[in-house]
Amino acid sequence: LFLVIIGVAFQLTWLFQGKQDMKLITIINAVSRLISVILVFLVVKTEAHLYLYCFCYSVTFIFSAVLGLALSRKKYGLKVRLCKFKEAIDEIKDGWYLFISQAMSKIFSSVGVTVLGTVAVSSIVGIYSAIYKIPYIMILFFSPVSQALYPHISVKFSESFQKGCQTVKQAAMCIVGLFVIGGFLIILLRDFLISIAFGVAYTEYSNIIIPLVIWMILSITNNFLGIQFLVASGHQKEYSQAFSLSAVVTVLLNVTLGFAFGVYGVSSAAAIGEAGLTLMLILKLKKLKTKEEEKI
């Protein structure tokens, strides 16, 4: 699984975002993840295939990174070199608020499984982890879309605040709407999907997918409110403040509801925590819009 870290370190999504040339890298990332999902379903058949699953999952990041490096060399003539330690520190300082937000996101995304590991038997932890993958796959498919939108929206905000707002609204209404429809279909067909993907035994806990789908939809909505709006308009600090507070609340909810209601409490905590972030981001945006209107 450490291949994931190596792959992410060499991925050049940031480069193509900055060059506003996202078409090919978006296709590369999406295809890489699709290949990973297909490989898992094709070759992972028993619990003895655990290491095979880890390889199928992590090799995707290496594949994406290698193709990205090859593309950057062909299109821009760029080569990989080591940077100075001071340069790395300067970049971290410059993007500190966004760095902290992304780091906390990765750390706290697994808190539900950690809590379940202390309050439930291993089989329940496995069931939750498996069912969680269904809405999480939707998040993975949204990720390249988000990466492709960000540079375009940033340019619109550089032209004017109003243009940026309008672009975010139009994109959010279309994309979030599609994921809402997809989420509704997942909830409606949850027993069928879970039985096909993991087996009939897992359908006993199929209802936990409902709050997890709500979490998925809110997470995508928060990407527009936070990353595409606040960060793209230069308000990383406000986004980081809201996200950090939400992360703490989510952890507390996972611990409290997890100990009280087990797997149902943990799945509900994810949705409630994400809803809290939505509310905080909306409040931040209202304050920001008020300030911009006062300037006009």
Short mmCIF file of C-alpha atoms in Angstrom, two decimals:
data_model
loop_
_atom_site.label_atom_id
_atom_site.label_comp_id
_atom_site.label_asym_id
_atom_site.label_seq_id
_atom_site.Cartn_x
_atom_site.Cartn_y
_atom_site.Cartn_z
CA LEU A 1 0.00 0.00 0.00
CA PHE A 2 3.00 2.32 0.35
CA LEU A 3 2.93 2.46 -3.46
CA VAL A 4 0.01 4.89 -3.00
CA ILE A 5 2.31 7.43 -1.30
CA ILE A 6 4.96 7.09 -4.00
CA GLY A 7 2.35 7.45 -6.74
CA VAL A 8 0.72 10.53 -5.18
CA ALA A 9 4.13 12.16 -4.66
CA PHE A 10 4.85 11.93 -8.39
CA GLN A 11 1.38 12.77 -9.71
CA LEU A 12 1.38 16.05 -11.64
CA THR A 13 -2.27 17.02 -11.45
CA TRP A 14 -1.21 20.38 -9.96
CA LEU A 15 0.93 21.07 -13.04
CA PHE A 16 -1.85 20.47 -15.53
CA GLN A 17 -4.24 22.50 -13.35
CA GLY A 18 -1.83 25.42 -13.44
CA LYS A 19 -1.39 25.09 -17.21
CA GLN A 20 -5.18 24.84 -17.63
CA ASP A 21 -4.63 21.70 -19.67
CA MET A 22 -6.70 19.16 -17.77
CA LYS A 23 -8.26 17.09 -20.53
CA LEU A 24 -5.62 14.36 -20.89
CA ILE A 25 -4.62 14.13 -17.21
CA THR A 26 -8.30 13.90 -16.22
CA ILE A 27 -8.78 11.02 -18.65
CA ILE A 28 -5.62 9.35 -17.31
CA ASN A 29 -6.77 9.63 -13.68
CA ALA A 30 -10.32 8.47 -14.43
CA VAL A 31 -9.19 5.52 -16.55
CA SER A 32 -6.58 4.51 -13.95
CA ARG A 33 -9.20 4.39 -11.21
CA LEU A 34 -11.67 2.56 -13.43
CA ILE A 35 -9.03 -0.05 -14.25
CA SER A 36 -8.36 -0.49 -10.53
CA VAL A 37 -12.04 -1.08 -9.76
CA ILE A 38 -12.40 -3.54 -12.63
CA LEU A 39 -9.25 -5.43 -11.58
CA VAL A 40 -10.50 -5.74 -8.00
CA PHE A 41 -13.83 -7.22 -9.11
CA LEU A 42 -12.17 -9.53 -11.64
CA VAL A 43 -9.30 -11.00 -9.60
CA VAL A 44 -10.20 -10.58 -5.91
CA LYS A 45 -12.42 -13.54 -5.05
CA THR A 46 -11.53 -14.71 -1.53
CA GLU A 47 -10.06 -13.33 1.69
CA ALA A 48 -6.78 -14.99 0.68
CA HIS A 49 -6.51 -12.34 -2.06
CA LEU A 50 -5.95 -9.51 0.44
CA TYR A 51 -2.45 -8.71 -0.85
CA LEU A 52 -3.69 -8.90 -4.42
CA TYR A 53 -6.38 -6.35 -3.57
CA CYS A 54 -3.78 -4.02 -2.03
CA PHE A 55 -1.69 -4.25 -5.19
CA CYS A 56 -4.66 -3.62 -7.53
CA TYR A 57 -5.60 -0.58 -5.47
CA SER A 58 -2.15 0.98 -5.07
CA VAL A 59 -0.68 0.28 -8.52
CA THR A 60 -3.29 2.64 -9.99
CA PHE A 61 -1.50 5.61 -8.42
CA ILE A 62 1.83 4.51 -9.89
CA PHE A 63 0.23 4.01 -13.31
CA SER A 64 -1.33 7.49 -13.18
CA ALA A 65 1.93 9.11 -12.05
CA VAL A 66 4.05 7.46 -14.77
CA LEU A 67 1.63 8.47 -17.52
CA GLY A 68 1.48 12.02 -16.11
CA LEU A 69 5.29 12.30 -16.09
CA ALA A 70 5.49 11.00 -19.65
CA LEU A 71 2.81 13.45 -20.78
CA SER A 72 4.52 16.43 -19.11
CA ARG A 73 7.82 15.54 -20.78
CA LYS A 74 6.23 15.19 -24.21
CA LYS A 75 4.07 18.34 -24.02
CA TYR A 76 6.31 20.70 -22.02
CA GLY A 77 9.78 19.16 -22.13
CA LEU A 78 9.90 18.88 -18.32
CA LYS A 79 12.16 16.57 -16.34
CA VAL A 80 12.03 15.40 -12.73
CA ARG A 81 14.65 16.87 -10.39
CA LEU A 82 15.10 17.14 -6.63
CA CYS A 83 14.12 20.46 -5.09
CA LYS A 84 15.94 22.21 -2.29
CA PHE A 85 14.66 21.68 1.25
CA LYS A 86 14.00 25.42 1.62
CA GLU A 87 11.86 25.39 -1.53
CA ALA A 88 9.71 22.60 -0.09
CA ILE A 89 9.27 24.52 3.20
CA ASP A 90 8.33 27.70 1.32
CA GLU A 91 5.66 25.86 -0.66
CA ILE A 92 4.19 24.33 2.50
CA LYS A 93 4.07 27.76 4.16
CA ASP A 94 2.42 29.30 1.10
CA GLY A 95 -0.30 26.65 0.99
CA TRP A 96 -0.46 25.96 4.73
CA TYR A 97 -4.23 26.30 5.21
CA LEU A 98 -5.09 24.09 2.26
CA PHE A 99 -2.34 21.65 3.26
CA ILE A 100 -3.77 21.28 6.78
CA SER A 101 -7.30 20.81 5.43
CA GLN A 102 -6.27 18.09 2.99
CA ALA A 103 -4.08 16.35 5.58
CA MET A 104 -6.89 16.32 8.16
CA SER A 105 -9.29 15.04 5.53
CA LYS A 106 -7.12 12.00 4.87
CA ILE A 107 -6.48 11.35 8.57
CA PHE A 108 -10.09 11.63 9.73
CA SER A 109 -11.66 9.82 6.76
CA SER A 110 -10.86 6.49 8.45
CA VAL A 111 -11.93 7.46 11.97
CA GLY A 112 -15.22 5.57 11.55
CA VAL A 113 -13.43 2.28 10.90
CA THR A 114 -11.11 2.97 13.86
CA VAL A 115 -14.05 3.52 16.21
CA LEU A 116 -15.84 0.43 14.91
CA GLY A 117 -12.72 -1.60 15.56
CA THR A 118 -13.09 -0.88 19.28
CA VAL A 119 -16.87 -1.34 19.63
CA ALA A 120 -17.77 -4.07 17.12
CA VAL A 121 -16.55 -7.46 15.99
CA SER A 122 -14.24 -7.66 12.99
CA SER A 123 -16.99 -8.93 10.69
CA ILE A 124 -19.03 -5.74 11.25
CA VAL A 125 -15.95 -3.62 10.54
CA GLY A 126 -15.48 -5.53 7.29
CA ILE A 127 -19.13 -5.12 6.29
CA TYR A 128 -19.00 -1.36 6.94
CA SER A 129 -15.73 -1.00 5.01
CA ALA A 130 -17.17 -2.91 2.06
CA ILE A 131 -20.50 -1.04 1.86
CA TYR A 132 -18.67 2.28 2.35
CA LYS A 133 -16.82 1.60 -0.91
CA ILE A 134 -20.00 2.00 -3.00
CA PRO A 135 -20.58 5.73 -2.33
CA TYR A 136 -16.81 6.23 -2.08
CA ILE A 137 -16.44 5.07 -5.69
CA MET A 138 -18.74 7.95 -6.64
CA ILE A 139 -16.37 10.32 -4.81
CA LEU A 140 -13.44 8.87 -6.76
CA PHE A 141 -15.22 9.50 -10.05
CA PHE A 142 -15.98 13.07 -9.00
CA SER A 143 -12.33 13.76 -8.10
CA PRO A 144 -11.04 14.21 -11.70
CA VAL A 145 -14.07 16.37 -12.45
CA SER A 146 -13.16 18.62 -9.52
CA GLN A 147 -9.54 18.79 -10.67
CA ALA A 148 -10.63 19.78 -14.17
CA LEU A 149 -13.04 22.47 -12.96
CA TYR A 150 -10.73 24.18 -10.47
CA PRO A 151 -8.35 26.00 -12.88
CA HIS A 152 -11.25 27.18 -15.05
CA ILE A 153 -13.14 28.54 -12.04
CA SER A 154 -9.97 30.18 -10.67
CA VAL A 155 -9.59 32.11 -13.93
CA LYS A 156 -13.20 33.28 -13.69
CA PHE A 157 -12.61 34.56 -10.14
CA SER A 158 -9.48 36.39 -11.32
CA GLU A 159 -11.64 38.19 -13.89
CA SER A 160 -14.30 39.17 -11.34
CA PHE A 161 -15.95 37.82 -8.19
CA GLN A 162 -19.34 37.81 -9.90
CA LYS A 163 -18.11 35.73 -12.85
CA GLY A 164 -16.57 33.22 -10.48
CA CYS A 165 -19.77 32.91 -8.46
CA GLN A 166 -21.87 32.40 -11.57
CA THR A 167 -19.53 29.71 -12.92
CA VAL A 168 -19.55 27.79 -9.63
CA LYS A 169 -23.35 27.92 -9.42
CA GLN A 170 -23.83 26.65 -12.97
CA ALA A 171 -21.35 23.81 -12.57
CA ALA A 172 -22.68 22.83 -9.13
CA MET A 173 -26.31 22.69 -10.22
CA CYS A 174 -25.48 20.35 -13.11
CA ILE A 175 -22.91 18.09 -11.45
CA VAL A 176 -24.43 17.84 -7.97
CA GLY A 177 -27.78 17.15 -9.63
CA LEU A 178 -26.31 14.18 -11.50
CA PHE A 179 -24.78 12.75 -8.32
CA VAL A 180 -28.07 13.23 -6.45
CA ILE A 181 -29.79 11.12 -9.11
CA GLY A 182 -27.00 8.54 -8.87
CA GLY A 183 -27.25 8.52 -5.08
CA PHE A 184 -31.02 8.04 -5.22
CA LEU A 185 -30.57 5.04 -7.53
CA ILE A 186 -27.95 3.54 -5.19
CA ILE A 187 -30.36 3.83 -2.24
CA LEU A 188 -33.24 2.43 -4.28
CA LEU A 189 -31.18 -0.53 -5.55
CA ARG A 190 -29.01 -0.96 -2.43
CA ASP A 191 -29.94 -4.58 -1.71
CA PHE A 192 -29.30 -5.62 -5.31
CA LEU A 193 -25.99 -3.73 -5.58
CA ILE A 194 -24.67 -5.00 -2.25
CA SER A 195 -25.65 -8.61 -2.95
CA ILE A 196 -23.98 -8.50 -6.38
CA ALA A 197 -20.81 -6.80 -5.10
CA PHE A 198 -20.31 -8.50 -1.74
CA GLY A 199 -22.90 -11.24 -1.26
CA VAL A 200 -26.41 -11.66 0.10
CA ALA A 201 -25.18 -11.82 3.72
CA TYR A 202 -24.16 -8.15 3.54
CA THR A 203 -27.69 -6.97 2.70
CA GLU A 204 -28.66 -7.32 6.37
CA TYR A 205 -26.84 -4.01 6.90
CA SER A 206 -27.82 -2.40 3.58
CA ASN A 207 -29.55 0.52 5.34
CA ILE A 208 -26.21 2.00 6.40
CA ILE A 209 -25.70 2.98 2.78
CA ILE A 210 -28.44 5.64 3.15
CA PRO A 211 -26.47 8.00 5.45
CA LEU A 212 -23.29 7.16 3.51
CA VAL A 213 -24.93 8.27 0.23
CA ILE A 214 -26.07 11.47 1.98
CA TRP A 215 -22.45 11.94 3.10
CA MET A 216 -21.31 11.45 -0.50
CA ILE A 217 -23.71 14.06 -1.90
CA LEU A 218 -22.86 16.57 0.84
CA SER A 219 -19.14 15.94 0.33
CA ILE A 220 -19.44 16.82 -3.37
CA THR A 221 -21.55 19.86 -2.49
CA ASN A 222 -18.89 20.97 0.00
CA ASN A 223 -16.24 20.65 -2.69
CA PHE A 224 -18.06 23.35 -4.64
CA LEU A 225 -18.66 25.52 -1.57
CA GLY A 226 -15.13 25.10 -0.21
CA ILE A 227 -12.57 24.25 -2.91
CA GLN A 228 -14.27 25.65 -6.00
CA PHE A 229 -15.61 28.78 -4.26
CA LEU A 230 -13.56 29.76 -1.20
CA VAL A 231 -10.17 28.39 -2.25
CA ALA A 232 -10.49 29.37 -5.92
CA SER A 233 -11.39 32.93 -4.87
CA GLY A 234 -8.32 33.15 -2.61
CA HIS A 235 -9.95 32.46 0.77
CA GLN A 236 -8.06 29.34 1.82
CA LYS A 237 -7.94 30.46 5.44
CA GLU A 238 -11.74 30.60 5.78
CA TYR A 239 -12.07 27.15 4.22
CA SER A 240 -9.42 25.69 6.51
CA GLN A 241 -11.11 27.15 9.61
CA ALA A 242 -14.48 25.63 8.71
CA PHE A 243 -12.96 22.29 7.73
CA SER A 244 -10.84 22.01 10.88
CA LEU A 245 -13.81 22.65 13.14
CA SER A 246 -15.90 20.16 11.15
CA ALA A 247 -13.16 17.52 11.46
CA VAL A 248 -13.15 17.81 15.26
CA VAL A 249 -16.96 17.60 15.39
CA THR A 250 -16.93 14.55 13.08
CA VAL A 251 -14.46 12.74 15.31
CA LEU A 252 -16.57 13.45 18.41
CA LEU A 253 -19.72 12.29 16.60
CA ASN A 254 -18.02 9.08 15.48
CA VAL A 255 -16.90 8.29 19.01
CA THR A 256 -20.23 9.21 20.63
CA LEU A 257 -22.59 7.64 18.09
CA GLY A 258 -20.24 4.74 17.39
CA PHE A 259 -20.20 3.61 21.01
CA ALA A 260 -23.96 4.19 21.32
CA PHE A 261 -25.26 2.70 18.06
CA GLY A 262 -22.35 0.80 16.51
CA VAL A 263 -22.19 0.61 12.72
CA TYR A 264 -25.37 2.68 12.29
CA GLY A 265 -23.98 5.40 14.53
CA VAL A 266 -20.68 5.60 12.62
CA SER A 267 -22.40 5.80 9.23
CA SER A 268 -24.76 8.50 10.55
CA ALA A 269 -21.84 10.45 12.05
CA ALA A 270 -20.27 10.80 8.60
CA ALA A 271 -23.44 12.39 7.19
CA ILE A 272 -24.07 14.64 10.21
CA GLY A 273 -20.45 15.83 10.26
CA GLU A 274 -20.55 16.63 6.54
CA ALA A 275 -23.86 18.47 7.00
CA GLY A 276 -22.21 20.57 9.72
CA LEU A 277 -19.42 21.49 7.31
CA THR A 278 -22.01 22.45 4.69
CA LEU A 279 -23.65 24.83 7.16
CA MET A 280 -20.33 26.41 8.19
CA LEU A 281 -19.25 26.90 4.57
CA ILE A 282 -22.57 28.54 3.71
CA LEU A 283 -22.11 30.98 6.62
CA LYS A 284 -18.55 31.75 5.44
CA LEU A 285 -19.82 32.38 1.91
CA LYS A 286 -22.57 34.72 3.13
CA LYS A 287 -20.01 36.82 5.02
CA LEU A 288 -17.74 36.86 1.97
CA LYS A 289 -20.55 37.93 -0.37
CA THR A 290 -21.55 40.70 2.05
CA LYS A 291 -17.97 42.04 2.04
CA GLU A 292 -17.81 41.95 -1.76
CA GLU A 293 -21.15 43.77 -2.06
CA GLU A 294 -19.91 46.46 0.32
CA LYS A 295 -16.84 46.99 -1.89
CA ILE A 296 -19.13 47.54 -4.89
#
